Tab-separated table of C-alpha atoms in Angstrom:
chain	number	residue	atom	x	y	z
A	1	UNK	CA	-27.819	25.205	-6.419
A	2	UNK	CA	-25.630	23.384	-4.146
A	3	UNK	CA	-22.402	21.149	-5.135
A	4	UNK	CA	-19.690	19.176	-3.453
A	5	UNK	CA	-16.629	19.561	-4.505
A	6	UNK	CA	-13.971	16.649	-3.844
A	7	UNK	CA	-9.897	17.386	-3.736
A	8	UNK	CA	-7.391	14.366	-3.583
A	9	UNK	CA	-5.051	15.557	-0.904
A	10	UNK	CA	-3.629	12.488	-0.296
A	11	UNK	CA	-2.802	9.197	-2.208
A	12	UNK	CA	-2.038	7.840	-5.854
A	13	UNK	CA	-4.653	10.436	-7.856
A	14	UNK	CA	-3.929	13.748	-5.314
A	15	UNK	CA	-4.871	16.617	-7.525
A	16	UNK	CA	-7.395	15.398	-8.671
A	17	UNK	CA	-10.852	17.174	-8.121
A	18	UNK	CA	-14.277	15.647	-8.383
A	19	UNK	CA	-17.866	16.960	-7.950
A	20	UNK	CA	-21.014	16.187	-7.003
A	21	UNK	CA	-24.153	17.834	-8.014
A	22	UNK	CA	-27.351	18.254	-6.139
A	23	UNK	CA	-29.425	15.590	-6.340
A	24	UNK	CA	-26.761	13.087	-7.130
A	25	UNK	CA	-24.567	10.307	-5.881
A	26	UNK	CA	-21.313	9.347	-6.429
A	27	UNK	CA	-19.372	5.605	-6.114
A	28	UNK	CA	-16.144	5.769	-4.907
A	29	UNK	CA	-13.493	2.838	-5.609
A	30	UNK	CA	-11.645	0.498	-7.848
A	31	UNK	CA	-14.048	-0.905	-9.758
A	32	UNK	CA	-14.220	0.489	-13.542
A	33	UNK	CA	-17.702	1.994	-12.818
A	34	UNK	CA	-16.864	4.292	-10.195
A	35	UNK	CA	-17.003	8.119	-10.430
A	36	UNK	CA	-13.706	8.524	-8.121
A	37	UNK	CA	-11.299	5.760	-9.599
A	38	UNK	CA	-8.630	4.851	-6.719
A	39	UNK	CA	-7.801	1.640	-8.769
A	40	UNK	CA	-4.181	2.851	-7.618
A	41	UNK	CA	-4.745	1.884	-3.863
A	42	UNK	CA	-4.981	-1.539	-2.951
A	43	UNK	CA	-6.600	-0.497	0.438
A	44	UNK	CA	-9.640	0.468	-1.290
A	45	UNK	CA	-12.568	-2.010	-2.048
A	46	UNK	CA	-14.158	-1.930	-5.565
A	47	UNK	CA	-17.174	-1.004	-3.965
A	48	UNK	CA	-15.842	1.123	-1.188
A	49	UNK	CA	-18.437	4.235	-1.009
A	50	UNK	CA	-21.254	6.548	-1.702
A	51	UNK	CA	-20.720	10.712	-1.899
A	52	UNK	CA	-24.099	12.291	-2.030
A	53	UNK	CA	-26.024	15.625	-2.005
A	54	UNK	CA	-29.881	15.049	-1.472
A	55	UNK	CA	-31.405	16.944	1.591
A	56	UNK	CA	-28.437	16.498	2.917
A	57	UNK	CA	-24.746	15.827	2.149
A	58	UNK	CA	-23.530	12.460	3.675
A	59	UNK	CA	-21.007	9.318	2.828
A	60	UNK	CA	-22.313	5.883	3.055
A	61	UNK	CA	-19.512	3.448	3.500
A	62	UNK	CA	-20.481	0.012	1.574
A	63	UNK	CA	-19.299	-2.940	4.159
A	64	UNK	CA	-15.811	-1.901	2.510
A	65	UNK	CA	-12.565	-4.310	4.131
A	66	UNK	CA	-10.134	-1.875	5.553
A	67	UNK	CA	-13.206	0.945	6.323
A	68	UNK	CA	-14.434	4.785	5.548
A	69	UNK	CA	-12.908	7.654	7.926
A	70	UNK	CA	-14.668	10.800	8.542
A	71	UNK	CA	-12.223	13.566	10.285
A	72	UNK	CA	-10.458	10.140	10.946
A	73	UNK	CA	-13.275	7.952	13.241
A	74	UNK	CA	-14.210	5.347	11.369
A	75	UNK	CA	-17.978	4.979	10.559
A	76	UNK	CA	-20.177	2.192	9.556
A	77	UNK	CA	-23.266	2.731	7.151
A	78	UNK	CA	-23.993	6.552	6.605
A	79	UNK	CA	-22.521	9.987	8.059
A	80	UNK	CA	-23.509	13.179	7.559
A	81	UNK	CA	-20.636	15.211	5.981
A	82	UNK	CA	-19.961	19.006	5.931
A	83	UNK	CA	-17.756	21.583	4.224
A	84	UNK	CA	-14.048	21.462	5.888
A	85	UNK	CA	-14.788	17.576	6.458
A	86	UNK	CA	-12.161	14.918	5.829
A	87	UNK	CA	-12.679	11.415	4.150
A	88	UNK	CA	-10.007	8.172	4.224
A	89	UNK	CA	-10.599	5.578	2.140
A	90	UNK	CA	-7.808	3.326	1.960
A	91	UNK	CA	-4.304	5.446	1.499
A	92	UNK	CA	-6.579	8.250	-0.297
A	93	UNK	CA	-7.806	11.427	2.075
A	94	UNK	CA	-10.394	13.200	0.411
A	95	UNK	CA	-11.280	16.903	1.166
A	96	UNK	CA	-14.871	17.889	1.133
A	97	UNK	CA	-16.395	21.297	0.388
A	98	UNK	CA	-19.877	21.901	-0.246
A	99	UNK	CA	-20.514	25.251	-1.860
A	100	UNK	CA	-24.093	27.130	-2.912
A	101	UNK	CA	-23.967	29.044	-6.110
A	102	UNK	CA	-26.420	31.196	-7.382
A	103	UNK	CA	-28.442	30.268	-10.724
A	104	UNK	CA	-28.137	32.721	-13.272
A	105	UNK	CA	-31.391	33.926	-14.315
């Protein structure tokens, strides 16, 4: 089983730690259904991203205002992501590691 697992180094909720399991997808933003709540930073759109682990792990920026960094170049639609990666959204970096854990039999 695979997981990514989010860290706040940066920005108005750093501490904070998130995950994402396999199969699943994550919203990142302001609005009040988002997974990772940054209603904190103005820079962020309600809307401003997707975190997900299907095949493959990867961020999908959603036409957000003031943009998603990756490693800090900007991209536009969806990136692949990796373990040691960097995310900006807004004022708020984002650390990314992606771990495999054994399932307990």
């Amino acid at each position: 089983m695979r997981k990514i697992i989010i860290a706040v180094t940066e920005g108005s909720n750093q501490g904070e730690t998130y995950y994402v399991n396999e199969n699943e997808a994550i919203l990142v933003g302001r609005d009040s259904l988002a997974n990772i709540k940054l209603e904190l930073d103005t820079r962020v759109s309600r809307k401003h991203a997707i975190i997900a682990l299907k095949e493959e792990s990867y961020i999908l920026d959603l036409s957000s205002t003031n943009g998603t960094f990756l490693n800090n170049s900007r991209i536009t639609g969806r990136a692949a992501i990796k373990d040691g990666d960097y995310v900006t959204v807004g004022k708020t970096k984002l650390k990314i590691n992606i771990k495999t854990f054994e399932e307990k039999k």
